[in-house]
C-alpha positions as protocol buffer text, in pm:
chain_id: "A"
residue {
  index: 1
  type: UNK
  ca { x: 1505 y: -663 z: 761 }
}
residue {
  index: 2
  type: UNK
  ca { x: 1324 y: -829 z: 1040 }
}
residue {
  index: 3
  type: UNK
  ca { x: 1201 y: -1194 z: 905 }
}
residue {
  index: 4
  type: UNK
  ca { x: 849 y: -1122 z: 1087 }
}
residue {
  index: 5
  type: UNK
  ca { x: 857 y: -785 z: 927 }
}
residue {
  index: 6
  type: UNK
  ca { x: 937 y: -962 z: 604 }
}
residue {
  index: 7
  type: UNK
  ca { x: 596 y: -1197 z: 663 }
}
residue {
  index: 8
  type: UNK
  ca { x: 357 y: -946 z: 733 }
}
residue {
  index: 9
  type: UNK
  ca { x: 477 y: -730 z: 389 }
}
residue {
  index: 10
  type: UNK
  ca { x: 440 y: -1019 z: 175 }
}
residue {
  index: 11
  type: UNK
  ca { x: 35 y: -1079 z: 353 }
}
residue {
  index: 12
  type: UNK
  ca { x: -13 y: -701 z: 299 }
}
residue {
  index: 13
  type: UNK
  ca { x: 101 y: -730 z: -34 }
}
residue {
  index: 14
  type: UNK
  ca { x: -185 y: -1044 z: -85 }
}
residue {
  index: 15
  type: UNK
  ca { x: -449 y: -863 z: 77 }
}
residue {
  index: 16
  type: UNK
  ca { x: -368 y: -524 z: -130 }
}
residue {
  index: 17
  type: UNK
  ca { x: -382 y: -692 z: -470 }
}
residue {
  index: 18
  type: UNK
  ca { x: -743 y: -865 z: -301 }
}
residue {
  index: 19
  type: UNK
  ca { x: -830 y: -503 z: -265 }
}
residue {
  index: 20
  type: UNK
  ca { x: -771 y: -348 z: -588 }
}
residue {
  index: 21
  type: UNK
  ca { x: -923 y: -699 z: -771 }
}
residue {
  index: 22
  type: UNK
  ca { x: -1236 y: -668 z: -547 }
}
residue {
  index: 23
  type: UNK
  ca { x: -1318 y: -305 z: -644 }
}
residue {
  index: 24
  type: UNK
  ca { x: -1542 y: -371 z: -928 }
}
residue {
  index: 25
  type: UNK
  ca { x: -1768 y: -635 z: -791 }
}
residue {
  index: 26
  type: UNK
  ca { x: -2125 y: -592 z: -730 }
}
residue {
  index: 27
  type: UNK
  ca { x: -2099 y: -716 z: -353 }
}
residue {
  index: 28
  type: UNK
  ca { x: -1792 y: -458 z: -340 }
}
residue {
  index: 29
  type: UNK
  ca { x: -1911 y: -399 z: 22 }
}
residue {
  index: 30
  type: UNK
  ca { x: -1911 y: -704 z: 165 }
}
residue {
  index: 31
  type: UNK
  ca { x: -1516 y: -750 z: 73 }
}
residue {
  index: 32
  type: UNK
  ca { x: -1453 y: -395 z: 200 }
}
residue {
  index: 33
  type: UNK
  ca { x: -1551 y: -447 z: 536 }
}
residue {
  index: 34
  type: UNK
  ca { x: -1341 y: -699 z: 584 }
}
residue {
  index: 35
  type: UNK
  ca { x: -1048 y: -536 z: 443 }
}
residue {
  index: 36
  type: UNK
  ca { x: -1128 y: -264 z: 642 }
}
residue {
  index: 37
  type: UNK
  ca { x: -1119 y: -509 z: 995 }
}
residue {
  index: 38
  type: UNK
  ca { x: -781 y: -610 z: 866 }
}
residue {
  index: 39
  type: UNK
  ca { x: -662 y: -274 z: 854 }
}
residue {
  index: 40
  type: UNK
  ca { x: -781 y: -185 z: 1213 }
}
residue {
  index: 41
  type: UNK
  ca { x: -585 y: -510 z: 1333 }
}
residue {
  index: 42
  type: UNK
  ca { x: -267 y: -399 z: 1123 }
}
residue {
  index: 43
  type: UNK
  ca { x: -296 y: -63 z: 1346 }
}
residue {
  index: 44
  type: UNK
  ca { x: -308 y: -226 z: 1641 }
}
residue {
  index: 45
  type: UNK
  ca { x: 16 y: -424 z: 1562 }
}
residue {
  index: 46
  type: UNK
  ca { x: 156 y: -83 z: 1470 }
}
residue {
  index: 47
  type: UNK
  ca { x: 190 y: -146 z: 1107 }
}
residue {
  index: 48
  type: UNK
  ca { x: 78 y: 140 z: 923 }
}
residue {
  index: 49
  type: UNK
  ca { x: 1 y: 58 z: 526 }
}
residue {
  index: 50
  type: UNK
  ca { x: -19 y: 346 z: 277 }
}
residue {
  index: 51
  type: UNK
  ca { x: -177 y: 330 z: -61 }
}
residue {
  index: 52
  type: UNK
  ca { x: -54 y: 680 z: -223 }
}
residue {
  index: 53
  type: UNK
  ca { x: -259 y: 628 z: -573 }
}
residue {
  index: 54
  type: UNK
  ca { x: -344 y: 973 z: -649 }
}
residue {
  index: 55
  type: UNK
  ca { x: -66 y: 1175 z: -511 }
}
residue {
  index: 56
  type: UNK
  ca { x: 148 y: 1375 z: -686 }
}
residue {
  index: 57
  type: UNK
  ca { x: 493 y: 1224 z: -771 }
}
residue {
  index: 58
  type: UNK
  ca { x: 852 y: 1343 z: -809 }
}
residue {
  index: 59
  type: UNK
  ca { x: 1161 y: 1207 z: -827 }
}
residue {
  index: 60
  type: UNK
  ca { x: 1309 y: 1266 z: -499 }
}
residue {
  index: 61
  type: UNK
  ca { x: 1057 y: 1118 z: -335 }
}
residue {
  index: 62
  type: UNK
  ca { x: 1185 y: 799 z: -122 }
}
residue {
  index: 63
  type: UNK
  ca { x: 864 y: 597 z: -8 }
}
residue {
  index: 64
  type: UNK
  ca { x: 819 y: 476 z: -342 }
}
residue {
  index: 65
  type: UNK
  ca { x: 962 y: 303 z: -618 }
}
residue {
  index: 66
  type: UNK
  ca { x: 806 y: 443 z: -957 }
}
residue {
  index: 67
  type: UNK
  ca { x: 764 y: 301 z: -1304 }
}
residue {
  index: 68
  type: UNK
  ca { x: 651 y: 608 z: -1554 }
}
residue {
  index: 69
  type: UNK
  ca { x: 410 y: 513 z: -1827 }
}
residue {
  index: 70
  type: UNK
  ca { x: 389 y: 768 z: -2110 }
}
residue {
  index: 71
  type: UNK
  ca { x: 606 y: 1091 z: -2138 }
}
residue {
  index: 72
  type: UNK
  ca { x: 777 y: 1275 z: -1830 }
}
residue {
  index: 73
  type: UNK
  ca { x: 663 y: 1601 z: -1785 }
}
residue {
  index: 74
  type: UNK
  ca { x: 682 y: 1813 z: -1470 }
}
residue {
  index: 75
  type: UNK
  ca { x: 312 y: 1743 z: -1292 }
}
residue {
  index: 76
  type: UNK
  ca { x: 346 y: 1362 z: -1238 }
}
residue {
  index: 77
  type: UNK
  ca { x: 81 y: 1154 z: -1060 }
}
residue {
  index: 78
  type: UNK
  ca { x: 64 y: 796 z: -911 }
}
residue {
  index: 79
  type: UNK
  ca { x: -201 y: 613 z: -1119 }
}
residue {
  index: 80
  type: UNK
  ca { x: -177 y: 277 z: -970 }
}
residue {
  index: 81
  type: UNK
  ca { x: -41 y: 81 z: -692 }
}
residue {
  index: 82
  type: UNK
  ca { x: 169 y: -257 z: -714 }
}
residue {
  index: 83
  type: UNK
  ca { x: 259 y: -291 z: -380 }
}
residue {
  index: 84
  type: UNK
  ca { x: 162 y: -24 z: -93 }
}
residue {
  index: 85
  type: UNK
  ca { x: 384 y: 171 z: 160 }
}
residue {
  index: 86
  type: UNK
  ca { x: 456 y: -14 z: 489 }
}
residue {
  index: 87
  type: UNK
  ca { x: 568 y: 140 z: 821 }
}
residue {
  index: 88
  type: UNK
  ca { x: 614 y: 22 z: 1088 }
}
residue {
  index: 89
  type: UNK
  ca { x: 545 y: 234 z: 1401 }
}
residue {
  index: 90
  type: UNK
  ca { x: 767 y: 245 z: 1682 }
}
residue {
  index: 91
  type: UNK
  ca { x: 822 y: 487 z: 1988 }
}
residue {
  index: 92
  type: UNK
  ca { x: 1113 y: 665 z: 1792 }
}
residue {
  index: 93
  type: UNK
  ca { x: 866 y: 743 z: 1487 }
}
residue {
  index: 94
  type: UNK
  ca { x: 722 y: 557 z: 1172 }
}
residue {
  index: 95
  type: UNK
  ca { x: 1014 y: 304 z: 1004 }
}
residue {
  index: 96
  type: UNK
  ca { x: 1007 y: 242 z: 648 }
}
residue {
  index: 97
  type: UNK
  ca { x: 969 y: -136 z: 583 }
}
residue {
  index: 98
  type: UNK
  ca { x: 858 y: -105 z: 225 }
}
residue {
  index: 99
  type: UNK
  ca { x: 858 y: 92 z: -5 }
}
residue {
  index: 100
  type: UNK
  ca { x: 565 y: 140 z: -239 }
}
residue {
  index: 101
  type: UNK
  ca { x: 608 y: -7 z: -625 }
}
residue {
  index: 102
  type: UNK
  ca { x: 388 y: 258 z: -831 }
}
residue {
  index: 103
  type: UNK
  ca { x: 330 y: 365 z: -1158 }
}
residue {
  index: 104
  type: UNK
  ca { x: 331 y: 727 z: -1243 }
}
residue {
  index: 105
  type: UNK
  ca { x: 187 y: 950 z: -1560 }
}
């Protein structure tokens, strides 16, 4: 993979763990603004991040990597998010740059 692909993955990987650590403090909205401005500029470098906690899971899904926590059984969810799902976006279609480390019930 691209080196500067490689850089921006690892600072999307800081600022999502930022994210989910923020979530629960009192001045929640003060973070989330930001987070939000860094998103914008990620769009505008064509980088499209993807946090899928809440979707449904199944195995031959390919944008993730899952961990399952408790028994298999056939309706399985993503119930957190290590890392999120980066693409980037280029004039033949979205590219897969990382895929999302998740934990499924």
């Amino acid at each position: 993979m691209d080196p500067f692909l490689m850089t921006w993955c690892q600072i999307i990987n800081q600022i999502h763990t930022l994210d989910v650590r923020t979530r629960s403090l009192a001045d929640r909205d003060f973070y989330q603004r930001r987070f939000d401005r860094i998103r914008d500029l990620l769009k505008e470098a064509n980088i499209h991040v993807h946090n899928p906690e809440g979707e449904s899971y199944d195995f031959t899904r390919t944008d993730c990597e899952a961990m399952l926590q408790g028994d298999a059984h056939d309706a399985l969810k993503i119930v957190e998010v290590i890392k999120p799902v980066i693409y980037h976006i280029t004039s033949e279609g979205p590219r897969l740059i990382q895929p999302g480390v998740v934990i499924i019930q």
